[in-house]
Coordinates of C-alpha atoms (C1' of nucleotides) in Angstrom, one line a residue:
Chain A
M1 CA -31.7 -7.6 2.2
D2 CA -29.1 -7.7 -0.4
G3 CA -31.2 -8.0 -3.7
A4 CA -32.6 -11.3 -4.6
Q5 CA -29.6 -13.0 -4.5
T6 CA -30.9 -16.0 -1.8
Y7 CA -31.8 -18.5 -4.9
Q8 CA -32.3 -22.4 -4.2
V9 CA -32.4 -24.1 -6.7
S10 CA -32.4 -27.5 -7.5
V11 CA -29.3 -28.8 -7.1
N12 CA -28.9 -31.1 -9.4
T13 CA -25.7 -33.9 -9.1
V14 CA -24.3 -34.4 -12.4
S15 CA -22.3 -37.2 -11.9
E16 CA -20.7 -38.5 -9.2
N17 CA -17.1 -37.9 -9.7
C18 CA -14.8 -37.5 -13.1
T19 CA -13.8 -40.7 -14.7
S20 CA -17.7 -40.5 -14.9
C21 CA -18.2 -37.1 -15.8
S22 CA -19.5 -36.1 -19.7
L23 CA -17.7 -32.9 -19.8
A24 CA -13.7 -34.0 -18.5
A25 CA -12.2 -32.5 -21.4
G26 CA -11.1 -29.5 -20.9
C27 CA -11.2 -29.6 -16.4
L28 CA -8.1 -29.2 -14.7
P29 CA -6.0 -32.8 -14.4
K30 CA -6.4 -32.2 -17.7
G31 CA -2.0 -32.5 -18.6
L32 CA -1.7 -34.1 -15.5
P33 CA -0.1 -38.2 -16.1
W34 CA -4.1 -40.8 -16.1
Q35 CA -3.3 -42.0 -12.9
Q36 CA -2.4 -39.2 -11.0
W37 CA -6.5 -38.3 -12.7
R38 CA -7.9 -41.6 -11.2
Q39 CA -7.2 -39.8 -8.0
L40 CA -7.7 -37.0 -8.0
D41 CA -10.9 -38.5 -9.6
A42 CA -12.7 -38.2 -6.2
L43 CA -12.0 -34.4 -5.5
A44 CA -14.1 -33.0 -7.3
R45 CA -17.8 -34.8 -5.7
H46 CA -20.6 -32.1 -6.6
P47 CA -20.7 -30.8 -10.3
A48 CA -23.8 -29.0 -9.9
V49 CA -26.1 -26.7 -12.3
F50 CA -26.3 -22.4 -11.6
V51 CA -29.2 -20.5 -12.8
R52 CA -28.1 -16.8 -14.5
R53 CA -27.3 -14.1 -11.8
Q54 CA -26.7 -16.8 -9.0
R55 CA -24.1 -17.1 -6.2
I56 CA -21.1 -19.7 -6.6
Y57 CA -20.0 -18.0 -3.2
S58 CA -19.5 -14.3 -1.5
Q59 CA -17.2 -11.8 -0.6
N60 CA -16.6 -12.7 3.1
A61 CA -17.6 -16.3 3.3
P62 CA -15.9 -18.4 4.9
F63 CA -13.1 -20.5 2.1
Y64 CA -13.6 -24.5 1.8
S65 CA -13.4 -25.0 -2.0
C66 CA -12.6 -24.1 -5.4
Y67 CA -14.2 -24.3 -8.4
I68 CA -14.2 -25.5 -12.0
V69 CA -16.6 -23.9 -15.0
K70 CA -18.0 -26.8 -16.9
S71 CA -20.0 -25.1 -18.9
G72 CA -21.7 -21.2 -19.1
A73 CA -20.0 -18.9 -17.5
V74 CA -19.2 -17.4 -14.3
K75 CA -18.0 -13.5 -13.3
T76 CA -16.3 -12.8 -10.5
V77 CA -16.9 -8.8 -8.9
Y78 CA -16.0 -7.4 -5.6
I79 CA -18.1 -4.9 -4.1
N80 CA -17.4 -1.6 -2.1
A81 CA -18.1 -0.3 0.9
Q82 CA -20.3 2.1 -0.9
G83 CA -21.8 -0.9 -2.4
Q84 CA -20.6 0.0 -6.1
E85 CA -19.7 -3.5 -7.8
R86 CA -16.4 -3.9 -9.5
V87 CA -16.2 -7.1 -12.2
L88 CA -11.9 -8.5 -10.9
G89 CA -12.9 -11.8 -13.7
L90 CA -14.4 -13.4 -16.2
Y91 CA -14.4 -17.5 -16.0
L92 CA -15.2 -19.8 -18.9
P93 CA -15.8 -23.4 -19.6
G94 CA -12.2 -25.1 -17.6
D95 CA -11.4 -22.7 -16.3
L96 CA -10.5 -22.3 -12.3
F97 CA -11.8 -19.9 -9.9
G98 CA -12.3 -19.1 -6.2
L99 CA -8.9 -19.1 -5.2
D100 CA -8.9 -15.4 -3.7
G101 CA -10.2 -17.4 -0.7
V102 CA -6.4 -18.8 0.7
G103 CA -5.2 -15.7 1.4
D104 CA -6.7 -15.1 5.1
G105 CA -9.3 -18.4 5.1
S106 CA -12.6 -15.6 3.1
H107 CA -13.1 -14.9 0.2
T108 CA -12.3 -11.8 -0.6
C109 CA -14.8 -10.9 -4.3
S110 CA -18.2 -13.1 -5.0
A111 CA -18.6 -15.0 -7.6
Q112 CA -22.0 -15.5 -9.5
A113 CA -23.3 -17.2 -12.4
L114 CA -23.8 -15.1 -15.9
E115 CA -25.8 -18.1 -17.5
R116 CA -27.2 -21.1 -15.9
S117 CA -23.6 -23.0 -15.6
L118 CA -22.0 -25.9 -14.3
I119 CA -20.3 -25.9 -11.3
C120 CA -17.7 -28.2 -10.6
R121 CA -16.6 -27.7 -5.9
I122 CA -13.0 -29.4 -5.0
N123 CA -12.4 -29.1 -2.0
F124 CA -9.3 -26.8 -0.5
A125 CA -8.4 -29.2 2.4
D126 CA -8.8 -32.7 0.3
L127 CA -6.4 -30.7 -2.2
E128 CA -4.0 -29.8 -0.8
Q129 CA -4.4 -33.4 0.5
H130 CA -3.0 -34.2 -2.5
M131 CA -0.5 -31.2 -3.6
A132 CA 1.3 -33.0 -1.3
R133 CA 1.7 -36.5 -3.1
M134 CA 1.2 -35.1 -6.7
P135 CA 4.0 -33.1 -7.7
K136 CA 2.8 -31.9 -11.1
L137 CA -0.6 -30.8 -9.3
Q138 CA 0.7 -29.0 -6.8
R139 CA 2.8 -27.6 -9.7
L140 CA -0.4 -26.7 -11.8
L141 CA -1.9 -25.5 -8.9
L142 CA 0.9 -22.3 -8.5
Q143 CA 0.5 -22.2 -13.0
L144 CA -2.9 -21.2 -12.3
M145 CA -2.7 -18.5 -9.8
S146 CA 0.7 -17.2 -11.3
D147 CA -1.4 -16.7 -14.3
Q148 CA -4.3 -15.0 -12.9
L149 CA -1.5 -12.9 -11.2
N150 CA -0.5 -11.7 -14.5
A151 CA -3.9 -11.7 -16.3
A152 CA -4.5 -9.1 -13.1
H153 CA -1.0 -7.2 -13.9
G154 CA -2.2 -6.7 -17.6
L155 CA -6.3 -5.5 -16.9
I156 CA -3.9 -2.8 -14.5
C157 CA -1.6 -2.0 -17.6
S158 CA -4.9 -1.6 -19.7
L159 CA -6.1 0.6 -16.9
S160 CA -3.6 2.6 -16.7
Q161 CA -2.2 3.5 -19.9
S162 CA -5.1 2.9 -22.7
T163 CA -7.2 4.2 -23.9
A164 CA -11.0 3.3 -24.1
E165 CA -10.6 1.7 -27.7
E166 CA -7.3 0.2 -27.1
R167 CA -8.7 -1.3 -24.4
V168 CA -12.5 -2.2 -25.9
V169 CA -10.1 -4.0 -29.0
R170 CA -8.5 -5.4 -26.0
F171 CA -10.9 -7.3 -24.8
I172 CA -12.6 -8.7 -28.4
L173 CA -9.2 -10.2 -28.9
E174 CA -9.0 -11.3 -25.0
L175 CA -11.8 -13.0 -25.9
S176 CA -11.1 -14.1 -29.7
D177 CA -8.5 -16.2 -28.1
R178 CA -10.0 -17.9 -25.1
Y179 CA -12.9 -18.9 -27.4
R180 CA -10.5 -20.7 -29.8
Q181 CA -8.4 -21.9 -26.9
R182 CA -11.5 -24.6 -27.1
K183 CA -11.8 -25.4 -30.0
L184 CA -14.8 -22.7 -30.5
S185 CA -14.6 -20.5 -33.3
G186 CA -12.6 -16.7 -32.0
T187 CA -14.1 -14.8 -34.8
E188 CA -18.0 -15.1 -34.0
F189 CA -18.9 -15.4 -30.5
R190 CA -21.7 -14.3 -27.5
L191 CA -20.2 -11.6 -25.4
A192 CA -21.2 -14.1 -22.3
M193 CA -21.1 -10.8 -20.0
T194 CA -23.7 -7.8 -20.3
K195 CA -22.6 -5.0 -21.8
T196 CA -23.1 -3.3 -18.5
D197 CA -20.6 -6.2 -17.3
A198 CA -18.0 -5.8 -19.5
A199 CA -17.9 -1.9 -19.5
N200 CA -18.0 -2.4 -15.3
Y201 CA -14.5 -5.0 -15.7
L202 CA -12.8 -2.8 -18.6
G203 CA -13.6 0.7 -16.2
L204 CA -15.6 2.1 -18.3
A205 CA -18.9 3.3 -18.4
V206 CA -21.8 1.6 -20.1
E207 CA -21.8 4.2 -22.4
T208 CA -18.6 4.8 -24.3
L209 CA -18.4 0.6 -24.5
S210 CA -22.0 1.4 -26.6
R211 CA -20.4 4.3 -28.4
V212 CA -17.2 2.5 -28.9
L213 CA -18.2 -0.9 -30.3
G214 CA -20.5 2.0 -32.8
R215 CA -16.8 3.2 -33.8
L216 CA -15.9 -0.1 -34.3
R217 CA -18.7 -1.3 -36.7
N218 CA -19.1 2.0 -38.4
R219 CA -15.3 0.9 -39.8
G220 CA -16.2 -1.9 -40.8
L221 CA -13.4 -3.9 -38.2
I222 CA -16.8 -5.4 -36.3
R223 CA -19.9 -6.6 -37.0
I224 CA -21.9 -6.6 -33.5
Q225 CA -25.8 -6.8 -32.5
G226 CA -26.8 -7.8 -29.8
R227 CA -25.1 -9.6 -28.0
Q228 CA -23.5 -11.2 -30.6
L229 CA -19.9 -9.9 -32.6
Q230 CA -18.2 -10.8 -35.0
I231 CA -15.0 -9.9 -36.0
L232 CA -14.5 -8.6 -40.0
N233 CA -10.9 -7.0 -39.7
E234 CA -9.0 -9.4 -37.6
A235 CA -5.4 -7.7 -38.5
A236 CA -6.8 -3.7 -37.9
L237 CA -8.2 -4.8 -34.6
K238 CA -4.6 -6.1 -33.7
A239 CA -3.0 -3.4 -35.4
I240 CA -5.6 -0.8 -32.6
A241 CA -5.0 -2.9 -29.3
D242 CA -1.0 -3.2 -29.9
P243 CA 0.7 0.8 -30.8
S244 CA 3.6 -0.1 -31.8
H245 CA 4.2 0.6 -35.5
I246 CA 4.1 4.4 -35.4
F247 CA 5.1 4.6 -38.8
L248 CA 2.2 4.8 -40.6
D249 CA -0.1 7.1 -38.9
S250 CA -1.2 9.6 -41.5
Chain B
M1 CA 20.8 -0.5 -25.7
D2 CA 17.8 -0.5 -22.8
G3 CA 19.2 2.4 -20.2
A4 CA 23.1 1.6 -17.8
Q5 CA 20.4 -2.1 -16.8
T6 CA 23.8 -4.5 -16.8
Y7 CA 25.5 -3.4 -13.7
Q8 CA 28.3 -6.1 -12.5
V9 CA 28.0 -4.7 -9.1
S10 CA 30.7 -7.3 -7.2
V11 CA 27.2 -9.7 -5.4
N12 CA 28.7 -9.7 -1.4
T13 CA 27.2 -12.6 0.2
V14 CA 25.8 -11.8 3.4
S15 CA 25.4 -15.1 4.7
E16 CA 25.0 -18.8 3.3
N17 CA 22.1 -19.4 5.0
C18 CA 19.3 -18.8 6.7
T19 CA 20.0 -19.8 10.3
S20 CA 23.4 -17.8 10.4
C21 CA 21.4 -14.7 8.8
S22 CA 21.1 -12.2 11.1
L23 CA 18.0 -10.9 9.3
A24 CA 16.1 -14.1 9.8
A25 CA 13.4 -11.8 11.5
G26 CA 10.4 -11.2 9.6
C27 CA 11.6 -13.9 6.6
L28 CA 9.3 -16.4 4.2
P29 CA 9.7 -18.9 6.9
K30 CA 7.6 -16.9 9.8
G31 CA 5.1 -19.1 10.4
L32 CA 6.7 -22.9 10.3
P33 CA 7.2 -24.9 12.6
W34 CA 11.5 -24.8 13.8
Q35 CA 12.4 -28.1 12.6
Q36 CA 10.5 -27.7 9.1
W37 CA 12.7 -24.4 8.8
R38 CA 15.9 -25.4 9.2
Q39 CA 15.7 -28.1 6.6
L40 CA 14.6 -25.2 4.7
D41 CA 17.3 -23.3 5.9
A42 CA 19.1 -24.9 2.7
L43 CA 17.5 -23.7 0.1
A44 CA 18.2 -19.7 0.2
R45 CA 22.1 -19.7 0.1
H46 CA 22.6 -16.4 -2.1
P47 CA 21.2 -13.1 -0.1
A48 CA 23.6 -10.6 -1.7
V49 CA 23.2 -6.2 -2.4
F50 CA 21.6 -4.8 -5.1
V51 CA 22.4 -0.7 -5.9
R52 CA 19.6 1.7 -6.6
R53 CA 18.2 0.5 -10.4
Q54 CA 20.1 -2.4 -10.2
R55 CA 17.7 -5.2 -12.3
I56 CA 16.9 -8.9 -10.1
Y57 CA 15.2 -10.3 -12.2
S58 CA 14.0 -9.2 -16.0
Q59 CA 11.2 -9.5 -18.4
N60 CA 10.6 -13.2 -20.5
A61 CA 14.4 -14.1 -18.8
P62 CA 13.2 -17.8 -17.8
F63 CA 12.4 -18.5 -15.0
Y64 CA 14.3 -20.1 -11.7
S65 CA 13.6 -18.0 -8.7
C66 CA 12.2 -16.2 -6.1
Y67 CA 13.2 -14.0 -3.9
I68 CA 12.8 -12.4 -0.9
V69 CA 13.6 -8.5 -0.1
K70 CA 15.7 -8.6 3.5
S71 CA 16.5 -5.1 3.3
G72 CA 15.4 -2.3 1.3
A73 CA 12.9 -2.5 -1.1
V74 CA 12.1 -3.4 -4.5
K75 CA 9.8 -2.8 -7.3
T76 CA 8.5 -4.9 -10.5
V77 CA 7.7 -3.3 -13.7
Y78 CA 6.0 -4.4 -17.4
I79 CA 7.6 -2.9 -20.1
N80 CA 4.7 -2.4 -22.7
A81 CA 6.0 -2.4 -26.9
Q82 CA 6.1 0.9 -26.8
G83 CA 8.8 0.8 -24.1
Q84 CA 6.1 2.4 -21.7
E85 CA 7.0 1.5 -18.0
R86 CA 4.2 0.3 -15.7
V87 CA 4.6 -0.1 -12.2
L88 CA 3.2 -3.4 -10.9
G89 CA 4.2 -4.0 -7.3
L90 CA 6.2 -2.7 -4.3
Y91 CA 8.2 -4.9 -2.2
L92 CA 9.6 -4.4 1.1
P93 CA 11.9 -6.0 3.3
G94 CA 10.1 -9.8 4.8
D95 CA 8.1 -9.8 1.4
L96 CA 8.7 -12.3 -1.8
F97 CA 8.9 -11.6 -4.6
G98 CA 9.5 -13.1 -8.4
L99 CA 6.8 -15.6 -8.6
D100 CA 5.2 -13.8 -11.8
G101 CA 7.0 -16.5 -13.6
V102 CA 5.5 -20.1 -12.5
G103 CA 3.0 -19.2 -14.9
D104 CA 4.5 -20.2 -18.5
G105 CA 8.1 -20.4 -17.0
S106 CA 9.1 -17.1 -17.9
H107 CA 9.5 -14.2 -16.1
T108 CA 6.2 -11.7 -17.0
C109 CA 7.7 -8.5 -15.8
S110 CA 11.7 -7.1 -14.5
A111 CA 12.0 -6.9 -10.4
Q112 CA 14.6 -3.7 -10.0
A113 CA 16.5 -2.5 -6.4
L114 CA 15.0 1.4 -5.8
E115 CA 17.6 1.7 -3.2
R116 CA 20.7 -0.4 -2.3
S117 CA 18.6 -3.7 -0.6
L118 CA 20.3 -7.2 1.0
I119 CA 18.0 -9.8 -0.9
C120 CA 17.6 -14.1 -1.3
R121 CA 17.2 -15.8 -3.7
I122 CA 15.2 -19.5 -4.0
N123 CA 15.4 -22.0 -5.9
F124 CA 12.2 -22.2 -7.3
A125 CA 12.7 -26.4 -8.2
D126 CA 14.2 -26.9 -4.6
L127 CA 10.8 -24.7 -3.4
E128 CA 8.7 -27.0 -4.9
Q129 CA 10.7 -30.4 -3.7
H130 CA 10.2 -29.1 0.0
M131 CA 6.7 -27.9 -0.6
A132 CA 5.8 -31.6 -0.8
R133 CA 7.2 -32.8 2.3
M134 CA 6.1 -29.8 4.4
P135 CA 2.4 -28.4 4.1
K136 CA 2.6 -25.4 5.6
L137 CA 5.7 -24.3 3.5
Q138 CA 3.0 -25.8 -0.2
R139 CA -0.4 -23.7 1.8
L140 CA 2.4 -20.8 2.5
L141 CA 3.2 -20.4 -1.1
L142 CA -0.7 -20.5 -2.3
Q143 CA -1.5 -18.2 0.9
L144 CA 1.1 -15.4 -0.3
M145 CA -0.4 -15.9 -4.1
S146 CA -3.7 -15.5 -2.8
D147 CA -2.4 -12.0 -1.3
Q148 CA -1.0 -10.6 -4.2
L149 CA -3.6 -11.5 -6.0
N150 CA -5.6 -9.1 -3.5
A151 CA -3.6 -6.2 -4.6
A152 CA -3.5 -6.2 -7.4
H153 CA -7.7 -6.5 -8.1
G154 CA -7.3 -4.0 -4.6
L155 CA -4.8 -1.3 -7.7
I156 CA -7.6 -2.5 -10.1
C157 CA -10.6 -1.4 -8.8
S158 CA -9.3 1.8 -7.8
L159 CA -7.6 2.1 -11.3
S160 CA -11.3 2.2 -12.0
Q161 CA -13.7 3.3 -9.4
S162 CA -11.7 6.5 -8.0
T163 CA -10.8 9.6 -8.2
A164 CA -6.3 10.7 -8.0
E165 CA -7.1 12.1 -4.6
E166 CA -8.5 8.8 -3.7
R167 CA -5.9 6.8 -5.2
V168 CA -3.6 8.6 -3.5
V169 CA -4.5 8.5 0.0
R170 CA -5.0 5.5 -0.1
F171 CA -1.6 4.6 -1.8
I172 CA -0.4 7.0 1.9
L173 CA -2.4 4.2 4.0
E174 CA -1.1 1.3 2.6
L175 CA 2.3 2.3 3.1
S176 CA 1.7 3.3 6.7
D177 CA 0.1 -0.2 7.7
R178 CA 2.7 -2.0 5.6
Y179 CA 5.1 0.1 7.5
R180 CA 3.6 -0.9 11.5
Q181 CA 3.6 -4.5 9.9
R182 CA 7.3 -4.2 10.2
K183 CA 7.1 -2.8 13.7
L184 CA 8.2 1.0 12.2
S185 CA 6.5 4.4 12.3
G186 CA 3.4 4.3 10.9
T187 CA 2.8 7.9 10.3
E188 CA 6.4 9.0 9.8
F189 CA 8.4 7.1 6.9
R190 CA 9.7 8.3 3.8
L191 CA 7.9 6.5 0.4
A192 CA 10.4 3.9 -1.0
M193 CA 9.6 5.1 -4.6
T194 CA 10.0 8.5 -5.9
K195 CA 7.7 10.5 -6.7
T196 CA 7.8 9.5 -10.6
D197 CA 7.9 5.8 -9.8
A198 CA 4.6 6.4 -7.1
A199 CA 2.0 7.8 -9.8
N200 CA 2.8 5.9 -12.4
Y201 CA 1.9 3.5 -9.5
L202 CA -1.2 4.8 -9.5
G203 CA -1.9 5.8 -12.6
L204 CA -1.8 9.2 -12.9
A205 CA 0.3 11.6 -14.4
V206 CA 3.5 12.9 -11.9
E207 CA 2.4 16.6 -11.6
T208 CA -1.2 15.3 -10.7
L209 CA 0.2 13.6 -7.9
S210 CA 2.0 16.3 -7.4
R211 CA -1.1 17.8 -7.1
V212 CA -2.2 16.1 -4.9
L213 CA -0.3 15.5 -2.2
G214 CA 0.9 19.6 -2.1
R215 CA -3.5 20.0 -1.8
L216 CA -3.1 18.3 1.1
R217 CA -0.6 19.3 2.6
N218 CA -2.9 23.0 2.2
R219 CA -5.1 21.0 3.8
G220 CA -2.4 19.8 7.1
L221 CA -3.9 15.8 6.0
I222 CA 0.4 16.0 5.4
R223 CA 3.6 16.6 5.6
I224 CA 5.9 16.4 2.9
Q225 CA 9.3 16.7 2.6
G226 CA 10.9 15.0 -0.7
R227 CA 10.0 12.0 0.2
Q228 CA 9.7 12.2 4.6
L229 CA 5.9 11.7 4.6
Q230 CA 4.1 12.4 7.6
I231 CA 0.5 11.8 8.6
L232 CA -1.1 14.6 10.6
N233 CA -5.2 13.1 10.8
E234 CA -5.4 9.5 9.8
A235 CA -9.0 10.1 10.4
A236 CA -9.7 12.6 7.8
L237 CA -7.5 10.1 5.0
K238 CA -9.5 7.3 6.4
A239 CA -12.3 10.0 5.3
I240 CA -10.8 10.2 1.8
A241 CA -9.8 7.3 1.4
D242 CA -13.1 4.6 2.2
P243 CA -16.0 8.0 1.6
S244 CA -18.8 5.8 2.9
H245 CA -20.2 8.6 5.1
I246 CA -21.8 11.4 3.0
F247 CA -23.5 12.5 5.3
L248 CA -21.8 14.9 7.4
D249 CA -20.4 16.5 4.1
S250 CA -20.4 20.2 4.1
Chain C
dC1 C1' 31.0 23.5 -10.2
dG2 C1' 28.3 22.0 -14.8
dG3 C1' 24.5 18.0 -14.7
dT4 C1' 21.6 14.9 -14.9
dG5 C1' 17.1 12.8 -12.8
dG6 C1' 13.9 14.3 -10.4
dT7 C1' 9.2 17.5 -8.4
dT8 C1' 6.7 21.7 -8.8
dT9 C1' 3.9 24.9 -11.4
dG10 C1' 1.0 27.0 -14.6
dA11 C1' -1.8 27.4 -18.7
dC12 C1' -4.6 24.5 -21.9
dC13 C1' -7.4 20.8 -24.0
dA14 C1' -8.9 15.5 -24.6
dC15 C1' -10.3 11.4 -23.1
dG16 C1' -15.0 9.5 -21.3
dT17 C1' -18.2 10.7 -17.3
dT18 C1' -22.2 12.7 -16.1
dC19 C1' -27.3 13.5 -16.8
dA20 C1' -31.1 12.9 -19.8
dA21 C1' -34.3 11.0 -22.6
dG22 C1' -35.9 7.1 -25.7
dA23 C1' -36.0 2.9 -27.7
dG24 C1' -35.4 -1.9 -27.4
dA25 C1' -35.0 -6.6 -25.6
dA26 C1' -36.7 -9.7 -21.9
dG27 C1' -38.9 -11.8 -18.3
dT28 C1' -43.9 -12.8 -15.6
dG29 C1' -47.9 -13.3 -15.0
dG30 C1' -52.9 -12.3 -16.1
Chain D
dC1 C1' -50.6 -14.2 -25.9
dC2 C1' -50.2 -10.0 -25.1
dA3 C1' -49.7 -6.0 -21.2
dC4 C1' -47.0 -5.2 -18.4
dT5 C1' -42.4 -4.0 -15.9
dT6 C1' -37.8 -4.6 -15.8
dC7 C1' -33.6 -4.2 -17.1
dT8 C1' -29.7 -3.3 -20.7
dC9 C1' -28.5 -1.2 -24.8
dT10 C1' -28.2 3.4 -28.0
dT11 C1' -27.6 8.5 -28.3
dG12 C1' -26.7 13.2 -27.4
dA13 C1' -25.3 17.0 -24.7
dA14 C1' -22.2 19.2 -21.3
dC15 C1' -18.8 19.0 -18.2
dG16 C1' -15.4 18.3 -14.9
dT17 C1' -11.0 15.3 -14.0
dG18 C1' -7.1 14.7 -14.9
dG19 C1' -3.4 13.9 -18.6
dT20 C1' 0.5 17.2 -22.1
dC21 C1' 3.1 20.2 -22.6
dA22 C1' 6.3 24.0 -21.4
dA23 C1' 9.5 25.7 -18.4
dA24 C1' 11.8 26.6 -14.0
dC25 C1' 13.3 25.1 -9.6
dC26 C1' 16.2 22.0 -7.0
dA27 C1' 19.0 18.5 -4.9
dC28 C1' 22.2 15.2 -4.9
dC29 C1' 26.5 13.5 -7.1
dG30 C1' 30.7 12.9 -10.1

DNA sequence: CGGTGGTTTGACCACGTTCAAGAGAAGTGG
DNA sequence: CCACTTCTCTTGAACGTGGTCAAACCACCG
């Protein structure tokens, strides 16, 4: 019915818990005291492999868990009544996603792996119980939700007040930041999504994104081949993204 | 510097706590057991009057509290580097706002009263302590944040995939729903914001909003005089807002 | 009253979409 | 390994929605 979304991939359990997980760095418990982290350890029991396009959860499905990206990348999408997709979020290693379902107990969007990814599942009921005992965890959850809300607000501002070029440049710089936060190169990286998805996320037609990227390349600001992107002139990009110095136009 | 935003209105304390508050219905504690509600009572100590345009909190100010609208209406706005405003949210009686600051400890947007309003302030540190003891309150907070995130996502979808007319109609229907939830008329109400603000919220120019409303009026779907709005043909509006039945066009 | 903030209407134009066609990349099976 | 399909990306041309600018109107308030 629904496209070929119902894969049955062998879900390899990578490790039974956090303390023995080789990917523990950059995970949710970061920032928690060691003792509390060990308590939390029991929660994230099911790191699993998802292949490209495989769904992690589906829109309208009952909400039981949230998830953490250990490796790879994940997008969340909302599908409206006409079947159009709208990309709402991009999640990279260390990011938490899936809390959209807390509101009314069912997920309001779907989550899909963009490439082969390792994903940890955290049972929300367990998480809630631990939150009550761990003030730092409680605070952390609220902060993460607040961060996501602020990210959404940023997107809203971009969508309504910015040109295609500004949006694209801001997207590039946002990715750059996020890779840098992960101790990866902020000047040369691979776009996690297809350009179709990226355009959708930015509220643009693919053609527009393609043209804008071409223009940026012609001006010598970036180098782009396929999904491989290199930032050549970060200062110029920042000037485009945040046009507050109008005085040196000409 | 900043417009005439630094009012010093006499802040009339309406009642010292929730149990003695005449407006307690429709407040945050709703859904909590009586006993827990009484515990929470101590938190919301400062219901205060705000006049039209008065700021409740300012962008970049340190985050200490969140707020509940008891009466009136509030908008949240983000002001970018160029000084442009962007309306992010509209809050009606019973709504909680101000949690945008949890993320990094300072508010990411400002909140302004749209008309004379009663606002309760809740100290966040106190709220957090009570959350730890009251699982239902903990859940409630996460739900409220999730609801706001979902609202933002809805706006994102509207902004990128809908025509001006669809957005306007959806806005009208959303208001209708919210008034109905508050046991008020869902077919005849007053727009809480100016049309300038409403257009901004919808990512449109004021002129466009004005034209679209005029068109809807000419087609006999609504009646509008100033900010007073009456829905005449709800079914037709719903058909516009959610164009999934393309087959009976003509 | 004049003044200010909000709203309406018209004319014009630009940005980004849509449609169309083709090239390139990637995945699948013989 | 190549031929095949399918998905992704690029480029061009034409169109249209909604923005911008300008002017006038209106309501409310001091």
